[in-house]
PDB file of C-alpha atoms and ligand atoms in Angstrom:
ATOM      1  CA  MET A  24     -47.084  47.468 -12.886  1.00 96.00           C
ATOM      2  CA  ILE A  25     -47.721  44.796 -15.494  1.00 98.00           C
ATOM      3  CA  LEU A  26     -48.459  41.134 -14.803  1.00 98.00           C
ATOM      4  CA  VAL A  27     -47.289  38.545 -17.335  1.00 98.00           C
ATOM      5  CA  LEU A  28     -48.967  35.136 -17.070  1.00 99.00           C
ATOM      6  CA  HIS A  29     -47.774  32.025 -18.859  1.00 98.00           C
ATOM      7  CA  GLY A  30     -50.213  29.118 -18.989  1.00 98.00           C
ATOM      8  CA  PRO A  31     -49.760  25.340 -19.130  1.00 98.00           C
ATOM      9  CA  ASN A  32     -46.762  23.637 -20.708  1.00 98.00           C
ATOM     10  CA  LEU A  33     -44.992  26.898 -21.412  1.00 98.00           C
ATOM     11  CA  ASN A  34     -42.476  25.887 -18.727  1.00 98.00           C
ATOM     12  CA  LEU A  35     -41.343  23.255 -21.240  1.00 97.00           C
ATOM     13  CA  LEU A  36     -40.381  25.763 -23.922  1.00 98.00           C
ATOM     14  CA  GLY A  37     -36.964  24.980 -25.343  1.00 95.00           C
ATOM     15  CA  THR A  38     -37.634  21.260 -25.608  1.00 95.00           C
ATOM     16  CA  ARG A  39     -41.380  21.168 -26.303  1.00 94.00           C
ATOM     17  CA  GLU A  40     -42.458  20.703 -29.963  1.00 95.00           C
ATOM     18  CA  THR A  41     -39.487  22.712 -31.153  1.00 95.00           C
ATOM     19  CA  ASP A  42     -40.766  22.614 -34.760  1.00 93.00           C
ATOM     20  CA  VAL A  43     -43.734  24.705 -33.589  1.00 95.00           C
ATOM     21  CA  TYR A  44     -42.338  26.741 -30.680  1.00 96.00           C
ATOM     22  CA  GLY A  45     -38.612  26.910 -31.464  1.00 93.00           C
ATOM     23  CA  THR A  46     -35.825  26.336 -28.968  1.00 95.00           C
ATOM     24  CA  VAL A  47     -36.110  29.475 -26.898  1.00 97.00           C
ATOM     25  CA  THR A  48     -36.693  28.736 -23.215  1.00 98.00           C
ATOM     26  CA  LEU A  49     -39.217  30.426 -20.930  1.00 98.00           C
ATOM     27  CA  GLU A  50     -36.306  31.749 -18.895  1.00 98.00           C
ATOM     28  CA  THR A  51     -34.941  33.543 -21.972  1.00 98.00           C
ATOM     29  CA  ILE A  52     -38.369  34.990 -22.809  1.00 98.00           C
ATOM     30  CA  ASN A  53     -38.664  36.235 -19.242  1.00 98.00           C
ATOM     31  CA  GLU A  54     -35.214  37.838 -19.407  1.00 98.00           C
ATOM     32  CA  GLU A  55     -36.188  39.609 -22.645  1.00 98.00           C
ATOM     33  CA  LEU A  56     -39.404  40.821 -21.012  1.00 98.00           C
ATOM     34  CA  GLU A  57     -37.509  42.153 -17.978  1.00 98.00           C
ATOM     35  CA  LYS A  58     -35.054  43.916 -20.282  1.00 98.00           C
ATOM     36  CA  LEU A  59     -37.839  45.580 -22.305  1.00 98.00           C
ATOM     37  CA  ALA A  60     -39.663  46.533 -19.109  1.00 98.00           C
ATOM     38  CA  ARG A  61     -36.530  48.323 -17.868  1.00 98.00           C
ATOM     39  CA  THR A  62     -36.234  50.178 -21.192  1.00 97.00           C
ATOM     40  CA  GLU A  63     -39.896  51.179 -21.006  1.00 97.00           C
ATOM     41  CA  GLY A  64     -39.589  52.216 -17.360  1.00 96.00           C
ATOM     42  CA  VAL A  65     -42.255  49.795 -16.104  1.00 97.00           C
ATOM     43  CA  SER A  66     -42.055  46.923 -13.663  1.00 97.00           C
ATOM     44  CA  VAL A  67     -43.213  43.427 -14.549  1.00 98.00           C
ATOM     45  CA  THR A  68     -44.140  40.440 -12.449  1.00 98.00           C
ATOM     46  CA  ILE A  69     -44.006  37.135 -14.311  1.00 98.00           C
ATOM     47  CA  ARG A  70     -45.764  33.889 -13.320  1.00 98.00           C
ATOM     48  CA  GLN A  71     -46.258  30.499 -14.983  1.00 98.00           C
ATOM     49  CA  SER A  72     -48.825  27.905 -13.981  1.00 98.00           C
ATOM     50  CA  ASN A  73     -50.107  24.662 -15.391  1.00 98.00           C
ATOM     51  CA  ALA A  74     -53.310  24.965 -13.356  1.00 98.00           C
ATOM     52  CA  GLU A  75     -56.395  26.804 -14.568  1.00 98.00           C
ATOM     53  CA  GLY A  76     -57.496  27.735 -11.025  1.00 98.00           C
ATOM     54  CA  GLU A  77     -54.094  29.229 -10.213  1.00 98.00           C
ATOM     55  CA  LEU A  78     -54.315  31.434 -13.294  1.00 98.00           C
ATOM     56  CA  VAL A  79     -57.830  32.518 -12.266  1.00 98.00           C
ATOM     57  CA  ASP A  80     -56.515  33.280  -8.741  1.00 98.00           C
ATOM     58  CA  ALA A  81     -53.603  35.297 -10.141  1.00 98.00           C
ATOM     59  CA  ILE A  82     -55.981  37.355 -12.310  1.00 98.00           C
ATOM     60  CA  GLN A  83     -58.321  37.984  -9.367  1.00 98.00           C
ATOM     61  CA  LYS A  84     -55.426  39.008  -7.102  1.00 98.00           C
ATOM     62  CA  ALA A  85     -54.170  41.440  -9.762  1.00 98.00           C
ATOM     63  CA  VAL A  86     -56.900  43.916  -8.838  1.00 98.00           C
ATOM     64  CA  GLY A  87     -55.380  47.043  -7.317  1.00 97.00           C
ATOM     65  CA  ARG A  88     -51.834  45.742  -7.893  1.00 98.00           C
ATOM     66  CA  PHE A  89     -51.464  45.654 -11.671  1.00 98.00           C
ATOM     67  CA  ASP A  90     -52.493  48.071 -14.410  1.00 98.00           C
ATOM     68  CA  ALA A  91     -52.363  45.636 -17.321  1.00 98.00           C
ATOM     69  CA  LEU A  92     -52.006  41.950 -18.035  1.00 98.00           C
ATOM     70  CA  VAL A  93     -50.104  40.071 -20.752  1.00 98.00           C
ATOM     71  CA  ILE A  94     -51.327  36.492 -20.926  1.00 99.00           C
ATOM     72  CA  ASN A  95     -50.457  33.433 -22.946  1.00 98.00           C
ATOM     73  CA  PRO A  96     -53.180  31.074 -21.712  1.00 98.00           C
ATOM     74  CA  GLY A  97     -51.689  28.123 -23.659  1.00 98.00           C
ATOM     75  CA  ALA A  98     -54.268  25.407 -24.295  1.00 98.00           C
ATOM     76  CA  PHE A  99     -56.704  27.129 -21.888  1.00 98.00           C
ATOM     77  CA  THR A 100     -57.170  29.703 -24.676  1.00 98.00           C
ATOM     78  CA  HIS A 101     -59.397  27.201 -26.402  1.00 98.00           C
ATOM     79  CA  THR A 102     -61.230  25.805 -23.380  1.00 98.00           C
ATOM     80  CA  SER A 103     -61.385  28.179 -20.440  1.00 98.00           C
ATOM     81  CA  ILE A 104     -64.518  30.184 -19.826  1.00 98.00           C
ATOM     82  CA  ALA A 105     -63.201  30.572 -16.245  1.00 98.00           C
ATOM     83  CA  ILE A 106     -60.109  32.510 -17.360  1.00 99.00           C
ATOM     84  CA  ARG A 107     -62.239  34.585 -19.739  1.00 98.00           C
ATOM     85  CA  ASP A 108     -64.669  35.394 -16.915  1.00 98.00           C
ATOM     86  CA  ALA A 109     -61.822  36.318 -14.545  1.00 98.00           C
ATOM     87  CA  ILE A 110     -60.398  38.803 -17.063  1.00 98.00           C
ATOM     88  CA  ALA A 111     -63.858  40.263 -17.666  1.00 98.00           C
ATOM     89  CA  ALA A 112     -64.495  40.463 -13.901  1.00 98.00           C
ATOM     90  CA  VAL A 113     -61.348  42.360 -12.944  1.00 98.00           C
ATOM     91  CA  GLY A 114     -61.559  44.812 -15.830  1.00 93.00           C
ATOM     92  CA  ILE A 115     -57.760  45.058 -16.133  1.00 97.00           C
ATOM     93  CA  PRO A 116     -56.745  45.537 -19.788  1.00 98.00           C
ATOM     94  CA  ALA A 117     -55.409  42.206 -21.051  1.00 98.00           C
ATOM     95  CA  VAL A 118     -53.262  41.469 -24.084  1.00 98.00           C
ATOM     96  CA  GLU A 119     -53.471  37.872 -25.327  1.00 98.00           C
ATOM     97  CA  VAL A 120     -50.274  36.490 -26.819  1.00 98.00           C
ATOM     98  CA  HIS A 121     -49.297  33.274 -28.589  1.00 98.00           C
ATOM     99  CA  LEU A 122     -45.915  32.160 -29.822  1.00 98.00           C
ATOM    100  CA  SER A 123     -47.440  30.277 -32.748  1.00 98.00           C
ATOM    101  CA  ASN A 124     -50.025  31.559 -35.201  1.00 98.00           C
ATOM    102  CA  ILE A 125     -53.029  29.711 -33.791  1.00 98.00           C
ATOM    103  CA  TYR A 126     -55.019  30.361 -37.004  1.00 98.00           C
ATOM    104  CA  ARG A 127     -52.538  28.400 -39.121  1.00 98.00           C
ATOM    105  CA  ARG A 128     -52.800  25.349 -36.892  1.00 98.00           C
ATOM    106  CA  GLU A 129     -55.456  22.728 -36.082  1.00 98.00           C
ATOM    107  CA  ASP A 130     -59.092  23.875 -36.242  1.00 98.00           C
ATOM    108  CA  PHE A 131     -59.563  23.484 -32.484  1.00 98.00           C
ATOM    109  CA  ARG A 132     -56.951  26.219 -31.930  1.00 98.00           C
ATOM    110  CA  HIS A 133     -58.842  28.721 -34.077  1.00 98.00           C
ATOM    111  CA  GLN A 134     -61.264  29.592 -31.300  1.00 98.00           C
ATOM    112  CA  SER A 135     -60.058  31.733 -28.409  1.00 98.00           C
ATOM    113  CA  TYR A 136     -62.329  32.217 -25.401  1.00 98.00           C
ATOM    114  CA  ILE A 137     -59.968  34.971 -24.292  1.00 98.00           C
ATOM    115  CA  ALA A 138     -59.968  37.173 -27.413  1.00 98.00           C
ATOM    116  CA  GLY A 139     -63.464  38.537 -26.726  1.00 98.00           C
ATOM    117  CA  VAL A 140     -62.381  40.052 -23.402  1.00 98.00           C
ATOM    118  CA  ALA A 141     -58.831  41.034 -24.409  1.00 98.00           C
ATOM    119  CA  VAL A 142     -57.827  44.441 -25.715  1.00 98.00           C
ATOM    120  CA  GLY A 143     -56.173  42.573 -28.568  1.00 98.00           C
ATOM    121  CA  GLN A 144     -54.305  39.450 -29.573  1.00 98.00           C
ATOM    122  CA  ILE A 145     -50.775  38.900 -30.911  1.00 98.00           C
ATOM    123  CA  SER A 146     -50.148  35.494 -32.436  1.00 98.00           C
ATOM    124  CA  GLY A 147     -47.370  33.952 -34.474  1.00 98.00           C
ATOM    125  CA  PHE A 148     -44.209  35.927 -33.713  1.00 98.00           C
ATOM    126  CA  GLY A 149     -42.455  33.651 -31.218  1.00 97.00           C
ATOM    127  CA  THR A 150     -40.690  35.587 -28.443  1.00 97.00           C
ATOM    128  CA  ASP A 151     -41.629  38.812 -30.235  1.00 98.00           C
ATOM    129  CA  SER A 152     -45.310  38.067 -29.524  1.00 98.00           C
ATOM    130  CA  TYR A 153     -44.547  38.579 -25.837  1.00 98.00           C
ATOM    131  CA  LEU A 154     -42.427  41.681 -26.454  1.00 98.00           C
ATOM    132  CA  LEU A 155     -45.080  43.214 -28.721  1.00 98.00           C
ATOM    133  CA  GLY A 156     -47.662  42.232 -26.108  1.00 98.00           C
ATOM    134  CA  LEU A 157     -45.693  43.998 -23.387  1.00 98.00           C
ATOM    135  CA  ARG A 158     -45.403  47.116 -25.565  1.00 98.00           C
ATOM    136  CA  ALA A 159     -49.173  47.035 -26.138  1.00 98.00           C
ATOM    137  CA  ALA A 160     -49.751  46.682 -22.390  1.00 98.00           C
ATOM    138  CA  VAL A 161     -47.442  49.640 -21.684  1.00 98.00           C
ATOM    139  CA  SER A 162     -49.453  51.803 -24.114  1.00 97.00           C
ATOM    140  CA  GLN A 163     -52.666  50.743 -22.402  1.00 95.00           C
ATOM    141  CA  VAL A 164     -51.239  51.829 -19.050  1.00 95.00           C
ATOM    142  CA  LYS A 165     -50.080  55.165 -20.488  1.00 93.00           C
ATOM    143  CA  MET A 166     -53.537  55.736 -21.984  1.00 90.00           C
ATOM    144  CA  GLN A 167     -55.168  54.996 -18.617  1.00 87.00           C
ATOM    145  CA  GLN A 168     -52.823  57.410 -16.864  1.00 88.00           C
ATOM    146  CA  ALA A 169     -53.477  60.148 -19.454  1.00 91.00           C
ATOM    147  CA  ALA A 170     -57.232  59.664 -19.087  1.00 91.00           C
ATOM    148  CA  LYS A 171     -56.953  60.149 -15.304  1.00 87.00           C
ATOM    149  CA  ARG A 172     -55.163  63.504 -15.682  1.00 85.00           C
TER     150      ARG A 172
HETATM  151  C1  DQA B  59     -49.952  28.615 -27.580  1.00 50.80           C
HETATM  152  C2  DQA B  59     -50.939  28.040 -28.596  1.00 50.80           C
HETATM  153  C3  DQA B  59     -51.894  27.070 -27.926  1.00 50.80           C
HETATM  154  O1  DQA B  59     -52.780  26.523 -28.892  1.00 50.80           O
HETATM  155  C4  DQA B  59     -51.142  25.927 -27.286  1.00 50.80           C
HETATM  156  O2  DQA B  59     -52.009  25.071 -26.604  1.00 50.80           O
HETATM  157  C5  DQA B  59     -50.051  26.397 -26.400  1.00 50.80           C
HETATM  158  C6  DQA B  59     -49.219  27.525 -26.821  1.00 50.80           C
HETATM  159  C7  DQA B  59     -48.879  29.491 -28.249  1.00 50.80           C
HETATM  160  O3  DQA B  59     -48.225  30.247 -27.527  1.00 50.80           O
HETATM  161  O4  DQA B  59     -48.675  29.420 -29.465  1.00 50.80           O
HETATM  162  O5  DQA B  59     -49.772  25.814 -25.363  1.00 50.80           O
HETATM  163  O6  DQA B  59     -50.664  29.420 -26.657  1.00 50.80           O
END
């Protein structure tokens, strides 16, 4: 089971800063994720929240229910020690994803509080960032399962 979390303002994809994020909607991204999950034989649960505390709650509640996490923390990437701490606390492998290449943008986007507790980060490939992120999460789960055998 893989949990996909979308952070603040990602519900506005499709109309939000289309020069940066394109015109793809969150609904379309979610459909693509569900399709890939079916192909990979895994189940995904997808949530979006604009609230930092709700994202922290979702990460905490993932313990015992999910084997890996794909997270686009949105602007909280650059501000949230709370989300970083939650990921570190639960110990569930997390893949950080961004639609845009945060390192080509404003300086304040170059720092991620999440990267240091993530397995890895995928940034700059639009919808593909999520799909690559889901693939990475699936491999993490398979590695965990192999290690248990
Ligand atoms: C983002 C990049 C963040 O800097 C920004 O605040 C977002 C979206 C991305 O997916 O490219 O909301 O996480």
